[in-house]
């Protein structure tokens, strides 16, 4: 059998995630898989993501390599993929999602509520800043880029009181013991697609699509479809403070979608929910986004989008 070349970013987390998918492909299909690391703009630059518009900064180079035939498949963090389609590629599998919540890593094992007012918390996400400020805890935030070691190192060095990260990344790296609080979505809704992986191949590559399809989880696919359709309808990218989480409930009969659009200051914010059958995931996201737009979500999105 021909060896499949799997394209991935070179970060420790990206390689760990891609290695997990490669191991599953080997075990479940018998395919031979080798990893090919690709440098992306997001990896090479330390500028805030908002400076790039937040669209595809971590995936564009990998997707180009896939489209050109340099690699045969690619694995991404789903939240990094733009919501608009790339006709060259197809999303062949979305495996079972890891815990999508955000997580706090803080000094002395403290939770958010236990951090003294004025404590400095690191995050590069406007979504997290908005929701942290909305909690009214008096915490100060500062921008943050870099890998997991770099971010957590700013806590252990005493530079920051805490950092907020995606729990899924820490889980995949085997570092959940460093989490001091997994944040309830009532406090902080995650980014659309957070915790899910995306396995892509070329649109005309039926053989690789067939191999990848065994990894697909229909419940996860429906949930992230709802979240991403909401994001697309809001016309918001990674630079906008938008959180969304869809869950399959009632023994798989219902999809419940919660979303928030906020302001960096924490106020005002719009927080709504919608539900329906999982088969209508995209329509549920579109409907909820329309309700949020009717309440002024477009103004909040535009206010948070950096000028070109």
PDB file of C-alpha atoms in Angstrom:
ATOM      1  CA  UNK A   1       0.000   0.000   0.000  1.00  0.00           C
ATOM      2  CA  UNK A   2       1.201   3.513  -0.846  1.00  0.00           C
ATOM      3  CA  UNK A   3       2.270   5.546   2.164  1.00  0.00           C
ATOM      4  CA  UNK A   4      -0.062   8.451   2.929  1.00  0.00           C
ATOM      5  CA  UNK A   5       1.675  11.756   3.582  1.00  0.00           C
ATOM      6  CA  UNK A   6      -0.086  13.642   6.387  1.00  0.00           C
ATOM      7  CA  UNK A   7       0.497  17.397   6.452  1.00  0.00           C
ATOM      8  CA  UNK A   8       0.662  19.116   9.818  1.00  0.00           C
ATOM      9  CA  UNK A   9       1.947  22.242  11.484  1.00  0.00           C
ATOM     10  CA  UNK A  10       5.200  21.685  13.313  1.00  0.00           C
ATOM     11  CA  UNK A  11       4.107  22.709  16.816  1.00  0.00           C
ATOM     12  CA  UNK A  12       4.223  20.067  19.541  1.00  0.00           C
ATOM     13  CA  UNK A  13       0.444  20.141  19.895  1.00  0.00           C
ATOM     14  CA  UNK A  14      -0.207  19.924  16.146  1.00  0.00           C
ATOM     15  CA  UNK A  15       2.217  17.014  15.744  1.00  0.00           C
ATOM     16  CA  UNK A  16       0.649  15.237  18.734  1.00  0.00           C
ATOM     17  CA  UNK A  17      -2.838  15.662  17.262  1.00  0.00           C
ATOM     18  CA  UNK A  18      -1.723  14.515  13.821  1.00  0.00           C
ATOM     19  CA  UNK A  19       0.141  11.537  15.278  1.00  0.00           C
ATOM     20  CA  UNK A  20      -3.069  10.466  17.025  1.00  0.00           C
ATOM     21  CA  UNK A  21      -4.951  10.525  13.707  1.00  0.00           C
ATOM     22  CA  UNK A  22      -2.099   8.676  11.974  1.00  0.00           C
ATOM     23  CA  UNK A  23      -2.189   5.965  14.654  1.00  0.00           C
ATOM     24  CA  UNK A  24      -5.951   5.569  14.244  1.00  0.00           C
ATOM     25  CA  UNK A  25      -5.628   5.291  10.471  1.00  0.00           C
ATOM     26  CA  UNK A  26      -2.946   2.635  10.829  1.00  0.00           C
ATOM     27  CA  UNK A  27      -5.017   0.684  13.346  1.00  0.00           C
ATOM     28  CA  UNK A  28      -8.406   0.963  11.633  1.00  0.00           C
ATOM     29  CA  UNK A  29      -7.491   0.865   7.935  1.00  0.00           C
ATOM     30  CA  UNK A  30      -4.027  -0.696   7.777  1.00  0.00           C
ATOM     31  CA  UNK A  31      -2.721   2.347   5.919  1.00  0.00           C
ATOM     32  CA  UNK A  32       0.890   3.454   6.158  1.00  0.00           C
ATOM     33  CA  UNK A  33       1.152   7.088   7.246  1.00  0.00           C
ATOM     34  CA  UNK A  34       4.085   9.483   7.524  1.00  0.00           C
ATOM     35  CA  UNK A  35       3.937  13.012   8.949  1.00  0.00           C
ATOM     36  CA  UNK A  36       5.145  15.978   6.902  1.00  0.00           C
ATOM     37  CA  UNK A  37       5.592  19.180   8.915  1.00  0.00           C
ATOM     38  CA  UNK A  38       4.757  22.478   7.216  1.00  0.00           C
ATOM     39  CA  UNK A  39       5.550  25.972   8.505  1.00  0.00           C
ATOM     40  CA  UNK A  40       2.591  28.381   8.591  1.00  0.00           C
ATOM     41  CA  UNK A  41       2.379  32.149   8.861  1.00  0.00           C
ATOM     42  CA  UNK A  42       0.845  31.823  12.317  1.00  0.00           C
ATOM     43  CA  UNK A  43       3.859  29.800  13.468  1.00  0.00           C
ATOM     44  CA  UNK A  44       6.426  32.200  12.006  1.00  0.00           C
ATOM     45  CA  UNK A  45       4.924  35.449  13.295  1.00  0.00           C
ATOM     46  CA  UNK A  46       4.447  36.613  16.873  1.00  0.00           C
ATOM     47  CA  UNK A  47       1.975  39.343  15.854  1.00  0.00           C
ATOM     48  CA  UNK A  48      -1.555  39.218  17.311  1.00  0.00           C
ATOM     49  CA  UNK A  49      -3.897  37.030  15.272  1.00  0.00           C
ATOM     50  CA  UNK A  50      -6.167  40.037  14.750  1.00  0.00           C
ATOM     51  CA  UNK A  51      -3.374  41.569  12.638  1.00  0.00           C
ATOM     52  CA  UNK A  52      -4.007  38.841  10.037  1.00  0.00           C
ATOM     53  CA  UNK A  53      -7.786  39.062  10.210  1.00  0.00           C
ATOM     54  CA  UNK A  54      -7.785  35.703  11.998  1.00  0.00           C
ATOM     55  CA  UNK A  55      -8.706  33.752   8.861  1.00  0.00           C
ATOM     56  CA  UNK A  56      -6.664  30.655   8.074  1.00  0.00           C
ATOM     57  CA  UNK A  57      -3.413  31.922   9.506  1.00  0.00           C
ATOM     58  CA  UNK A  58      -2.552  28.476  10.921  1.00  0.00           C
ATOM     59  CA  UNK A  59      -3.888  26.366   8.037  1.00  0.00           C
ATOM     60  CA  UNK A  60      -3.350  28.156   4.705  1.00  0.00           C
ATOM     61  CA  UNK A  61       0.133  26.772   4.014  1.00  0.00           C
ATOM     62  CA  UNK A  62      -0.899  23.229   4.979  1.00  0.00           C
ATOM     63  CA  UNK A  63      -3.998  23.416   2.777  1.00  0.00           C
ATOM     64  CA  UNK A  64      -1.945  24.714  -0.158  1.00  0.00           C
ATOM     65  CA  UNK A  65       0.465  21.803   0.255  1.00  0.00           C
ATOM     66  CA  UNK A  66      -2.489  19.422   0.242  1.00  0.00           C
ATOM     67  CA  UNK A  67      -4.077  20.984  -2.834  1.00  0.00           C
ATOM     68  CA  UNK A  68      -0.785  20.874  -4.756  1.00  0.00           C
ATOM     69  CA  UNK A  69      -0.210  17.187  -4.001  1.00  0.00           C
ATOM     70  CA  UNK A  70       2.735  17.710  -1.671  1.00  0.00           C
ATOM     71  CA  UNK A  71       0.767  15.785   0.974  1.00  0.00           C
ATOM     72  CA  UNK A  72      -2.275  13.488   0.743  1.00  0.00           C
ATOM     73  CA  UNK A  73      -4.232  14.565   3.813  1.00  0.00           C
ATOM     74  CA  UNK A  74      -4.052  17.210   6.509  1.00  0.00           C
ATOM     75  CA  UNK A  75      -5.097  17.466  10.137  1.00  0.00           C
ATOM     76  CA  UNK A  76      -6.058  20.806  11.669  1.00  0.00           C
ATOM     77  CA  UNK A  77      -7.671  22.151  14.796  1.00  0.00           C
ATOM     78  CA  UNK A  78     -11.131  22.727  13.361  1.00  0.00           C
ATOM     79  CA  UNK A  79     -11.508  26.164  14.936  1.00  0.00           C
ATOM     80  CA  UNK A  80      -8.579  27.367  12.783  1.00  0.00           C
ATOM     81  CA  UNK A  81     -10.346  26.609   9.476  1.00  0.00           C
ATOM     82  CA  UNK A  82     -12.196  29.507   7.829  1.00  0.00           C
ATOM     83  CA  UNK A  83     -15.947  29.007   7.563  1.00  0.00           C
ATOM     84  CA  UNK A  84     -15.976  29.537   3.787  1.00  0.00           C
ATOM     85  CA  UNK A  85     -15.408  26.457   1.630  1.00  0.00           C
ATOM     86  CA  UNK A  86     -12.205  25.680  -0.247  1.00  0.00           C
ATOM     87  CA  UNK A  87     -13.354  23.941  -3.466  1.00  0.00           C
ATOM     88  CA  UNK A  88     -10.019  22.170  -3.805  1.00  0.00           C
ATOM     89  CA  UNK A  89     -10.544  20.218  -0.579  1.00  0.00           C
ATOM     90  CA  UNK A  90     -13.132  18.224   1.335  1.00  0.00           C
ATOM     91  CA  UNK A  91     -13.598  17.755   5.066  1.00  0.00           C
ATOM     92  CA  UNK A  92     -13.528  13.957   5.025  1.00  0.00           C
ATOM     93  CA  UNK A  93     -13.667  13.319   8.783  1.00  0.00           C
ATOM     94  CA  UNK A  94     -14.349  15.094  12.044  1.00  0.00           C
ATOM     95  CA  UNK A  95     -13.430  12.607  14.799  1.00  0.00           C
ATOM     96  CA  UNK A  96     -15.062  12.485  18.222  1.00  0.00           C
ATOM     97  CA  UNK A  97     -14.522  15.819  19.916  1.00  0.00           C
ATOM     98  CA  UNK A  98     -12.332  16.353  22.953  1.00  0.00           C
ATOM     99  CA  UNK A  99     -13.739  18.402  25.861  1.00  0.00           C
ATOM    100  CA  UNK A 100     -14.373  21.815  24.218  1.00  0.00           C
ATOM    101  CA  UNK A 101     -14.183  23.948  27.365  1.00  0.00           C
ATOM    102  CA  UNK A 102     -11.583  26.590  28.135  1.00  0.00           C
ATOM    103  CA  UNK A 103      -9.260  25.970  31.053  1.00  0.00           C
ATOM    104  CA  UNK A 104      -7.426  28.158  33.545  1.00  0.00           C
ATOM    105  CA  UNK A 105      -3.862  27.458  34.625  1.00  0.00           C
ATOM    106  CA  UNK A 106      -3.198  29.755  37.578  1.00  0.00           C
ATOM    107  CA  UNK A 107      -0.679  30.222  40.346  1.00  0.00           C
ATOM    108  CA  UNK A 108      -1.173  28.392  43.628  1.00  0.00           C
ATOM    109  CA  UNK A 109      -3.974  26.258  42.187  1.00  0.00           C
ATOM    110  CA  UNK A 110      -6.432  29.171  42.190  1.00  0.00           C
ATOM    111  CA  UNK A 111      -9.725  29.409  40.299  1.00  0.00           C
ATOM    112  CA  UNK A 112     -10.906  32.527  38.491  1.00  0.00           C
ATOM    113  CA  UNK A 113     -13.062  33.566  41.448  1.00  0.00           C
ATOM    114  CA  UNK A 114     -10.124  33.102  43.832  1.00  0.00           C
ATOM    115  CA  UNK A 115      -7.701  35.306  41.877  1.00  0.00           C
ATOM    116  CA  UNK A 116      -7.377  38.698  43.606  1.00  0.00           C
ATOM    117  CA  UNK A 117      -8.846  41.701  41.798  1.00  0.00           C
ATOM    118  CA  UNK A 118      -6.224  43.227  39.519  1.00  0.00           C
ATOM    119  CA  UNK A 119      -4.544  39.867  38.778  1.00  0.00           C
ATOM    120  CA  UNK A 120      -3.024  39.696  35.286  1.00  0.00           C
ATOM    121  CA  UNK A 121      -4.414  36.881  33.124  1.00  0.00           C
ATOM    122  CA  UNK A 122      -2.954  36.056  29.724  1.00  0.00           C
ATOM    123  CA  UNK A 123      -4.971  35.245  26.596  1.00  0.00           C
ATOM    124  CA  UNK A 124      -4.681  36.201  22.959  1.00  0.00           C
ATOM    125  CA  UNK A 125      -8.393  35.705  22.333  1.00  0.00           C
ATOM    126  CA  UNK A 126     -10.849  38.634  22.160  1.00  0.00           C
ATOM    127  CA  UNK A 127     -13.598  36.099  22.864  1.00  0.00           C
ATOM    128  CA  UNK A 128     -11.991  35.142  26.161  1.00  0.00           C
ATOM    129  CA  UNK A 129     -11.197  38.752  27.086  1.00  0.00           C
ATOM    130  CA  UNK A 130     -14.804  39.757  26.490  1.00  0.00           C
ATOM    131  CA  UNK A 131     -16.216  36.971  28.635  1.00  0.00           C
ATOM    132  CA  UNK A 132     -13.630  37.401  31.386  1.00  0.00           C
ATOM    133  CA  UNK A 133     -14.501  41.079  31.629  1.00  0.00           C
ATOM    134  CA  UNK A 134     -18.214  40.261  31.645  1.00  0.00           C
ATOM    135  CA  UNK A 135     -17.713  38.196  34.818  1.00  0.00           C
ATOM    136  CA  UNK A 136     -16.944  41.391  36.736  1.00  0.00           C
ATOM    137  CA  UNK A 137     -14.102  39.870  38.753  1.00  0.00           C
ATOM    138  CA  UNK A 138     -11.790  42.861  38.308  1.00  0.00           C
ATOM    139  CA  UNK A 139      -9.140  40.823  36.497  1.00  0.00           C
ATOM    140  CA  UNK A 140      -6.698  42.440  34.071  1.00  0.00           C
ATOM    141  CA  UNK A 141      -5.899  40.743  30.750  1.00  0.00           C
ATOM    142  CA  UNK A 142      -2.892  40.863  28.463  1.00  0.00           C
ATOM    143  CA  UNK A 143      -2.234  39.500  24.979  1.00  0.00           C
ATOM    144  CA  UNK A 144      -0.510  36.142  24.731  1.00  0.00           C
ATOM    145  CA  UNK A 145       0.980  34.083  21.870  1.00  0.00           C
ATOM    146  CA  UNK A 146       3.226  31.066  21.778  1.00  0.00           C
ATOM    147  CA  UNK A 147       3.060  27.339  22.451  1.00  0.00           C
ATOM    148  CA  UNK A 148       1.673  25.732  25.600  1.00  0.00           C
ATOM    149  CA  UNK A 149       5.078  25.655  27.335  1.00  0.00           C
ATOM    150  CA  UNK A 150       5.600  29.360  26.661  1.00  0.00           C
ATOM    151  CA  UNK A 151       2.180  30.325  27.939  1.00  0.00           C
ATOM    152  CA  UNK A 152       2.228  28.235  31.099  1.00  0.00           C
ATOM    153  CA  UNK A 153       5.828  29.299  31.683  1.00  0.00           C
ATOM    154  CA  UNK A 154       4.617  32.869  32.191  1.00  0.00           C
ATOM    155  CA  UNK A 155       2.590  31.612  35.160  1.00  0.00           C
ATOM    156  CA  UNK A 156       5.341  29.524  36.724  1.00  0.00           C
ATOM    157  CA  UNK A 157       7.777  32.446  36.335  1.00  0.00           C
ATOM    158  CA  UNK A 158       5.363  34.768  38.145  1.00  0.00           C
ATOM    159  CA  UNK A 159       4.927  37.086  35.152  1.00  0.00           C
ATOM    160  CA  UNK A 160       1.211  36.258  35.003  1.00  0.00           C
ATOM    161  CA  UNK A 161      -1.277  35.120  37.624  1.00  0.00           C
ATOM    162  CA  UNK A 162      -2.905  32.773  35.136  1.00  0.00           C
ATOM    163  CA  UNK A 163      -3.491  31.904  31.504  1.00  0.00           C
ATOM    164  CA  UNK A 164      -6.611  30.662  29.743  1.00  0.00           C
ATOM    165  CA  UNK A 165      -6.135  27.885  27.180  1.00  0.00           C
ATOM    166  CA  UNK A 166      -8.240  25.342  25.326  1.00  0.00           C
ATOM    167  CA  UNK A 167      -8.661  22.326  27.594  1.00  0.00           C
ATOM    168  CA  UNK A 168      -8.515  19.988  24.590  1.00  0.00           C
ATOM    169  CA  UNK A 169      -4.924  20.900  23.796  1.00  0.00           C
ATOM    170  CA  UNK A 170      -3.807  20.264  27.357  1.00  0.00           C
ATOM    171  CA  UNK A 171      -5.650  16.934  27.355  1.00  0.00           C
ATOM    172  CA  UNK A 172      -4.002  15.803  24.124  1.00  0.00           C
ATOM    173  CA  UNK A 173      -0.606  16.734  25.547  1.00  0.00           C
ATOM    174  CA  UNK A 174      -1.309  14.835  28.783  1.00  0.00           C
ATOM    175  CA  UNK A 175      -1.151  18.016  30.882  1.00  0.00           C
ATOM    176  CA  UNK A 176      -4.608  18.203  32.453  1.00  0.00           C
ATOM    177  CA  UNK A 177      -3.022  17.949  35.909  1.00  0.00           C
ATOM    178  CA  UNK A 178      -1.846  21.570  35.439  1.00  0.00           C
ATOM    179  CA  UNK A 179      -5.409  22.855  35.013  1.00  0.00           C
ATOM    180  CA  UNK A 180      -6.645  24.723  38.080  1.00  0.00           C
ATOM    181  CA  UNK A 181     -10.193  25.207  36.726  1.00  0.00           C
ATOM    182  CA  UNK A 182     -12.119  23.929  33.714  1.00  0.00           C
ATOM    183  CA  UNK A 183     -14.390  26.843  32.880  1.00  0.00           C
ATOM    184  CA  UNK A 184     -18.121  26.187  32.787  1.00  0.00           C
ATOM    185  CA  UNK A 185     -19.656  27.309  29.467  1.00  0.00           C
ATOM    186  CA  UNK A 186     -22.092  29.369  31.538  1.00  0.00           C
ATOM    187  CA  UNK A 187     -19.043  31.509  32.381  1.00  0.00           C
ATOM    188  CA  UNK A 188     -17.175  31.205  29.106  1.00  0.00           C
ATOM    189  CA  UNK A 189     -18.445  29.721  25.857  1.00  0.00           C
ATOM    190  CA  UNK A 190     -15.627  28.232  23.751  1.00  0.00           C
ATOM    191  CA  UNK A 191     -14.696  29.165  20.203  1.00  0.00           C
ATOM    192  CA  UNK A 192     -16.831  27.563  17.483  1.00  0.00           C
ATOM    193  CA  UNK A 193     -15.283  24.183  16.697  1.00  0.00           C
ATOM    194  CA  UNK A 194     -12.974  24.210  19.736  1.00  0.00           C
ATOM    195  CA  UNK A 195     -11.857  20.736  20.793  1.00  0.00           C
ATOM    196  CA  UNK A 196     -12.575  19.176  17.375  1.00  0.00           C
ATOM    197  CA  UNK A 197     -10.100  18.060  14.735  1.00  0.00           C
ATOM    198  CA  UNK A 198     -10.551  18.349  10.975  1.00  0.00           C
ATOM    199  CA  UNK A 199      -9.191  15.730   8.571  1.00  0.00           C
ATOM    200  CA  UNK A 200      -9.050  17.043   5.007  1.00  0.00           C
ATOM    201  CA  UNK A 201      -8.114  15.527   1.660  1.00  0.00           C
ATOM    202  CA  UNK A 202      -8.369  16.695  -1.940  1.00  0.00           C
ATOM    203  CA  UNK A 203     -11.900  16.883  -3.290  1.00  0.00           C
ATOM    204  CA  UNK A 204     -11.060  14.475  -6.134  1.00  0.00           C
ATOM    205  CA  UNK A 205      -9.252  11.901  -3.964  1.00  0.00           C
ATOM    206  CA  UNK A 206     -11.956   9.293  -3.364  1.00  0.00           C
ATOM    207  CA  UNK A 207      -9.567   6.680  -1.983  1.00  0.00           C
ATOM    208  CA  UNK A 208      -8.199   8.879   0.811  1.00  0.00           C
ATOM    209  CA  UNK A 209     -11.703  10.171   1.541  1.00  0.00           C
ATOM    210  CA  UNK A 210     -12.889   6.591   2.006  1.00  0.00           C
ATOM    211  CA  UNK A 211     -10.051   5.808   4.414  1.00  0.00           C
ATOM    212  CA  UNK A 212     -10.636   8.948   6.472  1.00  0.00           C
ATOM    213  CA  UNK A 213     -14.405   8.468   6.649  1.00  0.00           C
ATOM    214  CA  UNK A 214     -14.036   5.647   9.190  1.00  0.00           C
ATOM    215  CA  UNK A 215     -12.829   8.273  11.706  1.00  0.00           C
ATOM    216  CA  UNK A 216     -15.881  10.526  11.324  1.00  0.00           C
ATOM    217  CA  UNK A 217     -18.210  11.081  14.308  1.00  0.00           C
ATOM    218  CA  UNK A 218     -21.695  12.206  13.137  1.00  0.00           C
ATOM    219  CA  UNK A 219     -22.596  13.851  16.459  1.00  0.00           C
ATOM    220  CA  UNK A 220     -19.445  15.951  16.486  1.00  0.00           C
ATOM    221  CA  UNK A 221     -19.924  16.856  12.824  1.00  0.00           C
ATOM    222  CA  UNK A 222     -23.475  18.083  13.500  1.00  0.00           C
ATOM    223  CA  UNK A 223     -22.429  20.097  16.563  1.00  0.00           C
ATOM    224  CA  UNK A 224     -19.583  21.912  14.843  1.00  0.00           C
ATOM    225  CA  UNK A 225     -21.695  22.466  11.722  1.00  0.00           C
ATOM    226  CA  UNK A 226     -24.173  24.412  13.849  1.00  0.00           C
ATOM    227  CA  UNK A 227     -21.418  26.442  15.516  1.00  0.00           C
ATOM    228  CA  UNK A 228     -19.656  27.254  12.254  1.00  0.00           C
ATOM    229  CA  UNK A 229     -22.839  28.171  10.396  1.00  0.00           C
ATOM    230  CA  UNK A 230     -23.591  30.648  13.180  1.00  0.00           C
ATOM    231  CA  UNK A 231     -20.094  32.136  12.831  1.00  0.00           C
ATOM    232  CA  UNK A 232     -20.413  32.332   9.062  1.00  0.00           C
ATOM    233  CA  UNK A 233     -23.821  34.013   9.212  1.00  0.00           C
ATOM    234  CA  UNK A 234     -22.486  36.559  11.694  1.00  0.00           C
ATOM    235  CA  UNK A 235     -19.611  37.169   9.233  1.00  0.00           C
ATOM    236  CA  UNK A 236     -17.239  37.005  12.185  1.00  0.00           C
ATOM    237  CA  UNK A 237     -13.726  35.595  12.316  1.00  0.00           C
ATOM    238  CA  UNK A 238     -11.228  34.778  15.051  1.00  0.00           C
ATOM    239  CA  UNK A 239     -10.793  38.468  15.858  1.00  0.00           C
ATOM    240  CA  UNK A 240     -14.433  38.809  16.955  1.00  0.00           C
ATOM    241  CA  UNK A 241     -15.558  37.947  20.513  1.00  0.00           C
ATOM    242  CA  UNK A 242     -17.945  35.162  19.491  1.00  0.00           C
ATOM    243  CA  UNK A 243     -18.399  31.989  21.512  1.00  0.00           C
ATOM    244  CA  UNK A 244     -20.599  29.033  20.587  1.00  0.00           C
ATOM    245  CA  UNK A 245     -21.204  25.509  21.814  1.00  0.00           C
ATOM    246  CA  UNK A 246     -23.586  22.909  20.393  1.00  0.00           C
ATOM    247  CA  UNK A 247     -24.405  19.698  22.210  1.00  0.00           C
ATOM    248  CA  UNK A 248     -26.398  16.634  21.196  1.00  0.00           C
ATOM    249  CA  UNK A 249     -28.960  15.900  23.940  1.00  0.00           C
ATOM    250  CA  UNK A 250     -32.097  13.810  24.569  1.00  0.00           C
ATOM    251  CA  UNK A 251     -30.449  10.576  23.407  1.00  0.00           C
ATOM    252  CA  UNK A 252     -29.351  12.094  20.131  1.00  0.00           C
ATOM    253  CA  UNK A 253     -32.742  13.528  19.204  1.00  0.00           C
ATOM    254  CA  UNK A 254     -31.960  17.209  19.782  1.00  0.00           C
ATOM    255  CA  UNK A 255     -29.141  19.659  19.124  1.00  0.00           C
ATOM    256  CA  UNK A 256     -28.872  22.558  21.576  1.00  0.00           C
ATOM    257  CA  UNK A 257     -26.784  25.543  20.493  1.00  0.00           C
ATOM    258  CA  UNK A 258     -25.691  28.364  22.808  1.00  0.00           C
ATOM    259  CA  UNK A 259     -23.857  31.445  21.581  1.00  0.00           C
ATOM    260  CA  UNK A 260     -22.552  34.801  22.767  1.00  0.00           C
ATOM    261  CA  UNK A 261     -21.392  37.905  20.927  1.00  0.00           C
ATOM    262  CA  UNK A 262     -19.726  40.411  23.196  1.00  0.00           C
ATOM    263  CA  UNK A 263     -17.712  43.552  23.472  1.00  0.00           C
ATOM    264  CA  UNK A 264     -14.088  43.518  24.613  1.00  0.00           C
ATOM    265  CA  UNK A 265     -15.084  45.571  27.660  1.00  0.00           C
ATOM    266  CA  UNK A 266     -17.488  42.836  28.725  1.00  0.00           C
ATOM    267  CA  UNK A 267     -20.596  44.931  28.156  1.00  0.00           C
ATOM    268  CA  UNK A 268     -22.818  44.864  26.218  1.00  0.00           C
ATOM    269  CA  UNK A 269     -23.190  41.247  25.134  1.00  0.00           C
ATOM    270  CA  UNK A 270     -25.839  39.167  23.395  1.00  0.00           C
ATOM    271  CA  UNK A 271     -26.322  35.609  24.641  1.00  0.00           C
ATOM    272  CA  UNK A 272     -28.999  33.380  23.088  1.00  0.00           C
ATOM    273  CA  UNK A 273     -29.731  29.713  22.408  1.00  0.00           C
ATOM    274  CA  UNK A 274     -31.672  27.611  19.902  1.00  0.00           C
ATOM    275  CA  UNK A 275     -32.445  23.951  19.396  1.00  0.00           C
ATOM    276  CA  UNK A 276     -33.725  21.482  16.833  1.00  0.00           C
ATOM    277  CA  UNK A 277     -32.944  18.095  15.265  1.00  0.00           C
ATOM    278  CA  UNK A 278     -29.255  17.393  14.526  1.00  0.00           C
ATOM    279  CA  UNK A 279     -30.140  16.926  10.857  1.00  0.00           C
ATOM    280  CA  UNK A 280     -30.909  20.671  10.757  1.00  0.00           C
ATOM    281  CA  UNK A 281     -27.617  21.736  12.374  1.00  0.00           C
ATOM    282  CA  UNK A 282     -26.686  24.314   9.744  1.00  0.00           C
ATOM    283  CA  UNK A 283     -30.167  25.854   9.768  1.00  0.00           C
ATOM    284  CA  UNK A 284     -30.129  26.069  13.585  1.00  0.00           C
ATOM    285  CA  UNK A 285     -26.875  28.013  13.474  1.00  0.00           C
ATOM    286  CA  UNK A 286     -28.188  30.332  10.791  1.00  0.00           C
ATOM    287  CA  UNK A 287     -31.433  30.924  12.679  1.00  0.00           C
ATOM    288  CA  UNK A 288     -29.682  31.723  15.950  1.00  0.00           C
ATOM    289  CA  UNK A 289     -27.257  34.076  14.188  1.00  0.00           C
ATOM    290  CA  UNK A 290     -30.185  35.880  12.577  1.00  0.00           C
ATOM    291  CA  UNK A 291     -31.762  36.383  16.005  1.00  0.00           C
ATOM    292  CA  UNK A 292     -28.485  37.764  17.328  1.00  0.00           C
ATOM    293  CA  UNK A 293     -28.090  40.081  14.350  1.00  0.00           C
ATOM    294  CA  UNK A 294     -31.606  41.373  14.979  1.00  0.00           C
ATOM    295  CA  UNK A 295     -30.435  42.354  18.466  1.00  0.00           C
ATOM    296  CA  UNK A 296     -27.374  44.226  17.175  1.00  0.00           C
ATOM    297  CA  UNK A 297     -24.683  41.536  16.985  1.00  0.00           C
ATOM    298  CA  UNK A 298     -23.367  43.024  13.748  1.00  0.00           C
ATOM    299  CA  UNK A 299     -22.441  46.245  15.551  1.00  0.00           C
ATOM    300  CA  UNK A 300     -20.536  44.324  18.214  1.00  0.00           C
ATOM    301  CA  UNK A 301     -18.694  42.270  15.564  1.00  0.00           C
ATOM    302  CA  UNK A 302     -17.783  45.361  13.550  1.00  0.00           C
ATOM    303  CA  UNK A 303     -16.639  47.242  16.657  1.00  0.00           C
ATOM    304  CA  UNK A 304     -14.221  44.418  17.493  1.00  0.00           C
ATOM    305  CA  UNK A 305     -12.798  44.011  13.983  1.00  0.00           C
ATOM    306  CA  UNK A 306      -9.452  45.814  13.470  1.00  0.00           C
ATOM    307  CA  UNK A 307      -9.285  48.330  10.656  1.00  0.00           C
ATOM    308  CA  UNK A 308      -7.366  47.088   7.592  1.00  0.00           C
TER     309      UNK A 308
END
